[in-house]
XYZ file of C-alpha atoms in Angstrom:
283
model
C 7.944 8.475 -26.469
C 4.886 7.823 -24.227
C 5.704 4.173 -24.485
C 9.128 4.806 -23.180
C 7.909 7.075 -20.515
C 5.117 4.848 -19.066
C 6.412 1.311 -19.919
C 4.191 -1.641 -20.117
C 5.834 -4.428 -18.037
C 5.425 -6.622 -21.114
C 7.489 -7.800 -24.055
C 4.795 -6.783 -26.731
C 6.465 -5.203 -29.760
C 3.741 -2.426 -30.059
C 2.795 0.101 -27.350
C -0.532 0.195 -25.767
C -2.845 2.988 -26.863
C -2.644 6.113 -24.846
C -6.097 7.647 -24.046
C -6.838 11.044 -22.205
C -10.291 11.687 -20.660
C -11.561 14.980 -19.152
C -14.683 15.457 -17.226
C -16.047 18.739 -15.789
C -14.027 19.817 -12.672
C -11.529 17.101 -13.000
C -7.965 16.945 -14.328
C -6.985 14.959 -17.449
C -7.354 11.152 -16.724
C -4.535 9.547 -18.756
C -4.559 5.822 -19.455
C -2.060 3.495 -21.213
C -4.210 0.547 -22.383
C -6.474 -0.030 -19.268
C -3.816 1.389 -16.734
C -4.658 4.751 -15.407
C -1.253 6.603 -15.162
C -2.608 9.973 -14.234
C -5.937 10.587 -12.462
C -7.329 10.906 -8.891
C -6.040 9.070 -5.814
C -6.640 8.578 -2.175
C -3.567 7.789 -0.052
C -4.006 6.558 3.561
C -1.405 6.585 6.140
C -0.060 9.731 4.243
C 1.069 11.923 7.245
C 4.591 10.296 7.332
C 6.802 7.631 6.248
C 5.783 5.519 3.097
C 2.484 7.310 2.690
C 4.085 10.767 2.636
C 6.727 9.453 0.107
C 4.004 7.937 -2.063
C 2.120 11.263 -2.037
C 5.199 13.239 -3.086
C 5.717 10.875 -5.929
C 2.123 10.761 -7.229
C 2.028 14.712 -6.931
C 5.080 14.853 -8.990
C 3.410 12.695 -11.660
C 0.420 15.061 -11.767
C -2.202 13.147 -9.822
C -5.021 14.964 -7.970
C -4.766 13.647 -4.463
C -6.775 13.245 -1.146
C -4.724 12.228 1.729
C -5.773 10.499 5.065
C -3.842 10.117 8.324
C -4.396 10.306 12.004
C -1.894 13.177 12.818
C -3.755 16.190 11.487
C -0.737 18.481 11.849
C 1.696 16.344 9.849
C -1.120 15.486 7.202
C -1.747 19.091 6.580
C 1.943 19.699 5.953
C 2.301 16.756 3.658
C -0.844 17.935 1.794
C 0.382 21.550 1.528
C 3.661 20.366 -0.085
C 1.689 18.086 -2.610
C -1.196 20.519 -3.347
C -3.379 17.814 -2.004
C -6.448 17.850 0.226
C -6.126 16.560 3.539
C -8.897 14.466 5.476
C -7.511 13.543 9.023
C -9.339 10.735 10.593
C -8.722 7.487 12.449
C -10.119 4.855 10.131
C -10.690 2.373 13.038
C -13.408 4.724 14.405
C -16.929 3.794 13.577
C -18.213 5.461 10.531
C -14.761 7.109 9.693
C -14.355 4.889 6.644
C -17.781 6.088 5.239
C -17.121 9.618 5.899
C -13.773 9.423 4.035
C -15.236 7.677 1.159
C -18.011 10.087 0.766
C -15.543 13.024 1.114
C -13.236 11.599 -1.617
C -16.018 10.912 -4.011
C -17.486 14.299 -3.429
C -14.263 16.076 -3.723
C -12.628 14.044 -6.728
C -15.860 12.644 -8.581
C -14.243 9.189 -8.677
C -11.035 7.490 -7.457
C -8.789 5.883 -10.022
C -6.258 4.686 -7.286
C -6.238 3.843 -3.661
C -2.894 3.432 -1.963
C -3.741 1.788 1.450
C -0.723 2.635 3.515
C -1.960 3.009 7.024
C -0.476 0.767 9.519
C 0.862 0.385 12.974
C 2.983 -2.215 14.633
C 3.826 -3.671 18.156
C 6.821 -5.708 19.012
C 7.322 -8.166 22.015
C 6.145 -11.581 23.043
C 2.516 -12.379 22.099
C 1.837 -13.625 25.479
C 2.545 -10.185 26.980
C 0.683 -8.195 24.208
C -2.280 -6.111 25.632
C -5.731 -6.910 24.026
C -6.040 -3.351 23.220
C -2.849 -3.515 21.185
C -4.041 -6.831 19.395
C -7.204 -4.893 18.479
C -5.330 -1.755 17.381
C -2.920 -3.709 14.881
C -5.673 -5.921 13.415
C -8.093 -2.918 13.128
C -5.614 -0.534 11.620
C -3.434 -2.807 9.400
C -6.294 -5.032 8.109
C -10.005 -4.237 8.851
C -9.819 -0.520 8.082
C -8.363 -1.350 4.664
C -10.931 -3.900 3.829
C -13.760 -1.738 4.848
C -12.335 1.275 2.742
C -11.851 -0.904 -0.471
C -15.339 -2.308 0.040
C -16.696 1.179 -0.191
C -14.595 2.445 -3.048
C -14.468 -0.716 -5.222
C -17.923 -0.491 -6.669
C -17.224 2.870 -8.057
C -14.141 1.608 -9.824
C -15.835 -1.413 -11.215
C -18.550 0.813 -12.540
C -16.033 3.015 -14.275
C -14.272 -0.092 -15.674
C -10.840 0.876 -14.463
C -8.673 1.708 -11.400
C -6.162 0.242 -9.170
C -5.933 -0.566 -5.433
C -2.430 -0.813 -4.087
C -2.124 -2.465 -0.754
C 1.067 -1.930 1.357
C 1.841 -5.080 3.030
C 5.165 -6.279 4.719
C 7.587 -9.116 4.474
C 6.457 -10.068 7.818
C 3.280 -11.308 6.200
C 5.197 -13.393 3.805
C 7.500 -15.184 6.233
C 6.347 -14.301 9.767
C 8.663 -12.439 12.143
C 9.647 -13.224 15.676
C 8.149 -10.916 18.226
C 5.608 -9.513 15.652
C 3.052 -12.277 15.712
C -0.083 -10.138 15.309
C 1.454 -7.652 12.837
C 2.712 -10.649 10.709
C -0.811 -12.230 10.909
C -2.524 -8.971 9.732
C -0.057 -8.481 6.910
C -0.486 -12.133 5.800
C -4.206 -11.594 5.797
C -3.708 -8.606 3.702
C -1.738 -10.499 1.118
C -4.382 -13.222 0.756
C -6.969 -10.595 0.412
C -4.942 -9.081 -2.416
C -4.699 -12.420 -4.242
C -8.487 -13.282 -3.709
C -9.729 -9.807 -4.682
C -7.414 -9.875 -7.840
C -8.996 -13.250 -9.044
C -12.448 -11.724 -8.359
C -11.840 -8.648 -10.374
C -10.290 -10.325 -13.463
C -11.898 -8.783 -16.439
C -13.387 -5.867 -14.650
C -10.617 -3.343 -15.575
C -9.681 -3.002 -11.850
C -6.231 -4.153 -10.785
C -4.867 -5.033 -7.410
C -1.252 -4.549 -6.416
C 0.469 -5.831 -3.374
C 3.663 -3.816 -2.506
C 5.855 -5.851 0.059
C 8.548 -3.835 1.841
C 11.134 -5.127 4.245
C 12.504 -2.666 6.696
C 11.932 0.986 5.859
C 13.579 3.876 7.430
C 10.483 5.631 8.945
C 9.096 6.497 12.454
C 7.210 3.071 12.416
C 9.640 1.414 14.801
C 9.742 4.328 17.186
C 6.093 4.362 17.292
C 5.724 0.770 18.067
C 7.819 1.184 21.102
C 10.964 -0.997 20.007
C 13.667 0.110 17.651
C 14.951 -2.026 14.760
C 17.734 -4.160 16.095
C 18.471 -6.750 13.257
C 21.423 -6.484 11.036
C 19.391 -7.954 8.127
C 17.613 -6.780 6.177
C 18.915 -3.255 6.154
C 16.381 -0.361 6.180
C 15.577 1.136 2.816
C 14.271 4.827 2.476
C 10.516 5.238 1.956
C 11.117 6.724 -1.393
C 12.349 3.336 -2.569
C 8.854 1.982 -1.597
C 7.134 4.983 -3.308
C 9.023 4.094 -6.602
C 7.739 0.504 -6.232
C 4.173 1.782 -5.734
C 4.528 3.896 -8.902
C 5.888 1.043 -10.731
C 3.030 -1.111 -9.788
C 0.554 1.559 -10.859
C 2.293 2.431 -14.134
C 2.972 -1.173 -15.146
C 0.007 -2.815 -13.655
C 2.096 -5.246 -11.464
C 0.549 -7.665 -9.123
C 3.268 -7.831 -6.442
C 6.591 -5.918 -5.748
C 9.134 -6.711 -3.113
C 11.301 -3.854 -1.881
C 14.125 -4.781 -2.080
C 13.467 -7.420 -4.827
C 15.776 -10.084 -3.023
C 13.209 -10.436 -0.279
C 11.148 -12.509 -2.589
C 13.638 -15.197 -2.047
C 12.791 -16.162 1.676
C 9.140 -16.148 0.757
C 9.850 -18.564 -2.176
C 11.870 -20.742 0.144
C 9.192 -20.906 2.717
C 6.742 -21.839 0.086
C 8.945 -24.494 -1.554
C 10.851 -25.966 1.444
C 9.010 -24.918 4.601
C 11.003 -27.324 6.758
C 14.268 -25.855 5.613
C 13.006 -22.418 6.020
C 11.713 -22.933 9.530
C 15.069 -24.503 10.663
C 16.816 -21.250 9.251
C 14.354 -18.905 10.780
C 14.678 -20.575 14.233
C 18.419 -20.198 13.929
C 18.498 -16.572 12.462
C 15.334 -15.118 13.556
Protein backbone atom coordinates (compact mmCIF):
# COMPACT_ATOMS: atom_id res chain seq x y z
CA UNK A 1 0.00 0.00 0.00
CA UNK A 2 2.77 2.42 0.89
CA UNK A 3 4.51 1.53 -2.36
CA UNK A 4 1.36 2.39 -4.27
CA UNK A 5 0.92 5.60 -2.33
CA UNK A 6 4.43 7.00 -2.55
CA UNK A 7 5.69 5.40 -5.77
CA UNK A 8 9.32 5.00 -6.75
CA UNK A 9 9.70 6.40 -10.24
CA UNK A 10 11.42 3.15 -11.25
CA UNK A 11 10.48 -0.23 -12.67
CA UNK A 12 11.91 -2.22 -9.76
CA UNK A 13 9.73 -5.18 -8.84
CA UNK A 14 10.07 -4.74 -5.06
CA UNK A 15 9.19 -1.60 -3.10
CA UNK A 16 11.86 0.39 -1.33
CA UNK A 17 11.91 0.08 2.47
CA UNK A 18 9.78 2.54 4.41
CA UNK A 19 11.41 4.00 7.51
CA UNK A 20 10.04 6.38 10.12
CA UNK A 21 12.24 8.51 12.37
CA UNK A 22 11.21 10.66 15.31
CA UNK A 23 13.34 13.06 17.31
CA UNK A 24 12.32 15.19 20.28
CA UNK A 25 10.13 18.12 19.30
CA UNK A 26 9.84 17.03 15.66
CA UNK A 27 7.12 15.17 13.76
CA UNK A 28 7.67 11.78 12.24
CA UNK A 29 10.17 11.90 9.38
CA UNK A 30 9.06 9.26 6.89
CA UNK A 31 11.39 8.00 4.18
CA UNK A 32 10.90 5.64 1.27
CA UNK A 33 14.38 4.31 0.57
CA UNK A 34 16.50 7.45 0.84
CA UNK A 35 13.70 9.84 -0.22
CA UNK A 36 12.07 11.88 2.54
CA UNK A 37 8.32 12.00 1.91
CA UNK A 38 7.22 13.58 5.18
CA UNK A 39 9.41 15.86 7.26
CA UNK A 40 10.40 19.50 7.62
CA UNK A 41 10.47 21.99 4.78
CA UNK A 42 11.26 25.60 3.92
CA UNK A 43 9.38 27.20 1.04
CA UNK A 44 10.50 30.58 -0.33
CA UNK A 45 8.27 32.79 -2.43
CA UNK A 46 5.40 31.33 -0.42
CA UNK A 47 3.19 34.41 -0.13
CA UNK A 48 1.36 33.76 -3.42
CA UNK A 49 1.36 31.86 -6.71
CA UNK A 50 3.48 28.74 -7.02
CA UNK A 51 4.96 29.03 -3.53
CA UNK A 52 1.54 29.25 -1.89
CA UNK A 53 0.28 26.28 -3.93
CA UNK A 54 3.34 24.23 -2.96
CA UNK A 55 2.74 25.15 0.67
CA UNK A 56 -0.84 23.91 0.54
CA UNK A 57 0.24 20.65 -1.09
CA UNK A 58 3.01 19.93 1.40
CA UNK A 59 0.76 20.83 4.33
CA UNK A 60 -1.85 18.38 3.05
CA UNK A 61 0.84 15.69 2.94
CA UNK A 62 1.76 16.31 6.59
CA UNK A 63 4.96 18.36 6.32
CA UNK A 64 6.04 20.80 9.03
CA UNK A 65 6.69 24.11 7.27
CA UNK A 66 8.46 27.43 7.53
CA UNK A 67 7.46 29.94 4.85
CA UNK A 68 9.36 32.90 3.48
CA UNK A 69 8.13 35.77 1.33
CA UNK A 70 8.38 39.53 1.04
CA UNK A 71 4.71 40.38 1.58
CA UNK A 72 4.16 39.86 5.30
CA UNK A 73 0.35 40.13 5.18
CA UNK A 74 -0.12 37.58 2.41
CA UNK A 75 2.53 35.31 3.90
CA UNK A 76 0.83 35.26 7.29
CA UNK A 77 -2.45 34.36 5.58
CA UNK A 78 -0.89 31.43 3.71
CA UNK A 79 0.89 30.29 6.87
CA UNK A 80 -2.32 30.35 8.90
CA UNK A 81 -4.10 28.24 6.30
CA UNK A 82 -1.28 25.67 6.29
CA UNK A 83 -0.55 25.70 10.04
CA UNK A 84 2.95 26.84 9.09
CA UNK A 85 5.41 29.36 10.53
CA UNK A 86 5.98 32.58 8.59
CA UNK A 87 9.31 34.39 8.30
CA UNK A 88 8.73 37.45 6.12
CA UNK A 89 11.96 38.81 4.66
CA UNK A 90 13.46 40.07 1.42
CA UNK A 91 16.26 37.60 0.77
CA UNK A 92 18.15 40.11 -1.36
CA UNK A 93 18.80 42.22 1.74
CA UNK A 94 22.20 41.78 3.42
CA UNK A 95 22.09 39.08 6.09
CA UNK A 96 18.50 38.03 5.40
CA UNK A 97 19.57 34.60 4.16
CA UNK A 98 21.57 33.93 7.34
CA UNK A 99 18.72 35.07 9.57
CA UNK A 100 16.25 32.85 7.71
CA UNK A 101 18.53 29.80 7.80
CA UNK A 102 19.18 30.29 11.51
CA UNK A 103 15.47 30.69 12.23
CA UNK A 104 14.55 27.56 10.26
CA UNK A 105 17.19 25.38 11.88
CA UNK A 106 16.26 26.67 15.32
CA UNK A 107 12.53 26.15 14.72
CA UNK A 108 12.63 22.84 12.83
CA UNK A 109 15.91 21.34 14.03
CA UNK A 110 16.81 20.39 10.48
CA UNK A 111 15.52 20.92 6.95
CA UNK A 112 14.58 17.88 4.91
CA UNK A 113 13.31 19.89 1.95
CA UNK A 114 13.98 23.32 0.49
CA UNK A 115 11.63 24.54 -2.23
CA UNK A 116 13.22 27.70 -3.66
CA UNK A 117 10.35 29.47 -5.38
CA UNK A 118 11.08 33.17 -4.87
CA UNK A 119 11.25 35.04 -8.16
CA UNK A 120 10.50 38.27 -9.97
CA UNK A 121 10.36 39.20 -13.64
CA UNK A 122 10.77 42.18 -15.94
CA UNK A 123 9.55 42.45 -19.52
CA UNK A 124 10.76 44.75 -22.27
CA UNK A 125 13.78 45.51 -24.41
CA UNK A 126 17.03 44.93 -22.57
CA UNK A 127 18.47 48.25 -23.79
CA UNK A 128 15.74 50.05 -21.86
CA UNK A 129 15.91 47.93 -18.73
CA UNK A 130 16.91 49.98 -15.67
CA UNK A 131 20.06 48.87 -13.90
CA UNK A 132 18.09 48.50 -10.68
CA UNK A 133 15.73 46.05 -12.40
CA UNK A 134 18.68 43.99 -13.68
CA UNK A 135 20.01 43.74 -10.14
CA UNK A 136 16.60 42.87 -8.67
CA UNK A 137 15.96 40.02 -11.12
CA UNK A 138 19.43 38.49 -10.79
CA UNK A 139 19.57 38.93 -7.02
CA UNK A 140 16.08 37.53 -6.40
CA UNK A 141 15.91 34.76 -8.99
CA UNK A 142 19.49 33.51 -8.72
CA UNK A 143 21.80 34.87 -6.04
CA UNK A 144 19.38 34.73 -3.11
CA UNK A 145 18.68 31.08 -3.86
CA UNK A 146 22.36 30.19 -4.21
CA UNK A 147 23.19 31.84 -0.89
CA UNK A 148 20.34 30.09 0.91
CA UNK A 149 21.26 26.69 -0.52
CA UNK A 150 24.87 27.24 0.56
CA UNK A 151 23.72 27.80 4.15
CA UNK A 152 21.32 24.85 4.39
CA UNK A 153 23.13 22.26 2.30
CA UNK A 154 25.82 21.29 4.85
CA UNK A 155 23.10 20.31 7.33
CA UNK A 156 21.42 18.07 4.73
CA UNK A 157 24.73 16.45 3.82
CA UNK A 158 25.51 15.85 7.48
CA UNK A 159 22.11 14.18 7.89
CA UNK A 160 22.72 12.06 4.79
CA UNK A 161 19.37 12.95 3.23
CA UNK A 162 17.28 15.83 1.93
CA UNK A 163 16.11 17.42 -1.27
CA UNK A 164 16.49 20.82 -2.86
CA UNK A 165 13.79 21.81 -5.37
CA UNK A 166 14.64 24.78 -7.57
CA UNK A 167 11.74 26.43 -9.40
CA UNK A 168 13.07 27.40 -12.81
CA UNK A 169 11.33 28.51 -15.98
CA UNK A 170 11.11 27.42 -19.58
CA UNK A 171 12.60 30.86 -20.31
CA UNK A 172 15.84 29.50 -18.90
CA UNK A 173 15.72 26.51 -21.26
CA UNK A 174 15.04 28.33 -24.53
CA UNK A 175 15.35 32.09 -23.94
CA UNK A 176 12.34 34.37 -24.35
CA UNK A 177 12.15 37.58 -26.33
CA UNK A 178 11.71 40.61 -24.08
CA UNK A 179 12.89 38.70 -20.99
CA UNK A 180 16.65 38.57 -21.51
CA UNK A 181 17.75 38.97 -17.90
CA UNK A 182 15.02 36.73 -16.50
CA UNK A 183 15.97 34.06 -19.05
CA UNK A 184 19.64 34.41 -18.12
CA UNK A 185 18.95 34.08 -14.39
CA UNK A 186 16.78 31.00 -14.86
CA UNK A 187 19.32 29.42 -17.24
CA UNK A 188 21.99 29.91 -14.59
CA UNK A 189 19.71 28.27 -12.03
CA UNK A 190 19.29 25.26 -14.33
CA UNK A 191 23.05 24.90 -14.74
CA UNK A 192 23.47 25.21 -10.97
CA UNK A 193 20.95 22.40 -10.46
CA UNK A 194 22.88 20.09 -12.79
CA UNK A 195 26.31 20.92 -11.36
CA UNK A 196 25.16 20.60 -7.76
CA UNK A 197 23.44 17.30 -8.48
CA UNK A 198 26.69 15.83 -9.80
CA UNK A 199 28.56 17.16 -6.78
CA UNK A 200 26.10 15.60 -4.33
CA UNK A 201 25.97 12.17 -5.91
CA UNK A 202 26.25 9.56 -3.18
CA UNK A 203 25.54 12.07 -0.37
CA UNK A 204 21.87 11.20 0.02
CA UNK A 205 20.84 14.73 -0.94
CA UNK A 206 18.93 15.20 -4.19
CA UNK A 207 18.39 18.20 -6.43
CA UNK A 208 15.23 18.67 -8.50
CA UNK A 209 14.67 21.31 -11.16
CA UNK A 210 10.99 22.05 -11.79
CA UNK A 211 10.52 23.96 -15.05
CA UNK A 212 7.11 25.62 -15.49
CA UNK A 213 5.95 27.38 -18.60
CA UNK A 214 3.35 30.10 -18.12
CA UNK A 215 1.59 29.90 -14.76
CA UNK A 216 -1.61 31.71 -13.88
CA UNK A 217 -0.28 33.80 -10.98
CA UNK A 218 0.18 37.53 -10.19
CA UNK A 219 3.75 37.24 -11.59
CA UNK A 220 2.90 38.97 -14.86
CA UNK A 221 0.98 41.79 -13.20
CA UNK A 222 3.90 42.50 -10.89
CA UNK A 223 6.44 42.60 -13.69
CA UNK A 224 4.41 45.39 -15.32
CA UNK A 225 3.41 43.61 -18.55
CA UNK A 226 0.57 41.09 -18.87
CA UNK A 227 1.00 37.78 -20.65
CA UNK A 228 0.14 38.33 -24.31
CA UNK A 229 1.15 35.15 -26.18
CA UNK A 230 -1.34 32.54 -27.31
CA UNK A 231 1.06 29.65 -26.60
CA UNK A 232 1.83 28.15 -24.21
CA UNK A 233 -1.41 28.58 -22.34
CA UNK A 234 -1.20 29.38 -18.62
CA UNK A 235 -1.54 26.50 -16.18
CA UNK A 236 -2.80 26.82 -12.59
CA UNK A 237 -0.15 26.99 -9.86
CA UNK A 238 -1.56 23.82 -8.33
CA UNK A 239 -0.27 21.94 -11.36
CA UNK A 240 3.25 23.12 -10.59
CA UNK A 241 2.74 22.15 -6.95
CA UNK A 242 1.82 18.65 -8.13
CA UNK A 243 5.07 18.56 -10.13
CA UNK A 244 7.05 19.61 -7.06
CA UNK A 245 5.43 16.88 -5.02
CA UNK A 246 6.18 14.34 -7.77
CA UNK A 247 9.83 15.44 -7.78
CA UNK A 248 10.04 15.02 -4.01
CA UNK A 249 8.14 11.74 -3.81
CA UNK A 250 9.86 10.08 -6.75
CA UNK A 251 13.27 11.73 -6.48
CA UNK A 252 13.03 13.19 -9.99
CA UNK A 253 15.83 15.36 -11.34
CA UNK A 254 13.83 17.53 -13.73
CA UNK A 255 10.13 18.05 -14.37
CA UNK A 256 8.59 20.29 -17.06
CA UNK A 257 5.10 21.72 -16.54
CA UNK A 258 3.37 20.93 -18.82
CA UNK A 259 5.49 18.03 -20.01
CA UNK A 260 5.40 18.93 -23.71
CA UNK A 261 7.59 21.98 -23.00
CA UNK A 262 10.53 19.62 -22.84
CA UNK A 263 10.26 19.35 -26.64
CA UNK A 264 11.39 22.89 -27.59
CA UNK A 265 14.27 22.57 -25.11
CA UNK A 266 15.34 19.35 -26.84
CA UNK A 267 15.00 20.89 -30.30
CA UNK A 268 17.19 23.79 -29.19
CA UNK A 269 19.84 21.36 -27.97
CA UNK A 270 19.70 18.99 -30.95
CA UNK A 271 19.12 21.48 -33.78
CA UNK A 272 19.96 24.99 -32.57
CA UNK A 273 19.87 26.52 -36.05
CA UNK A 274 16.37 25.24 -36.72
CA UNK A 275 15.24 26.30 -33.28
CA UNK A 276 16.52 29.85 -33.72
CA UNK A 277 14.77 30.21 -37.07
CA UNK A 278 11.49 29.07 -35.53
CA UNK A 279 11.96 31.27 -32.47
CA UNK A 280 12.70 34.32 -34.62
CA UNK A 281 9.48 33.73 -36.52
CA UNK A 282 7.16 32.77 -33.70
CA UNK A 283 8.84 34.45 -30.69
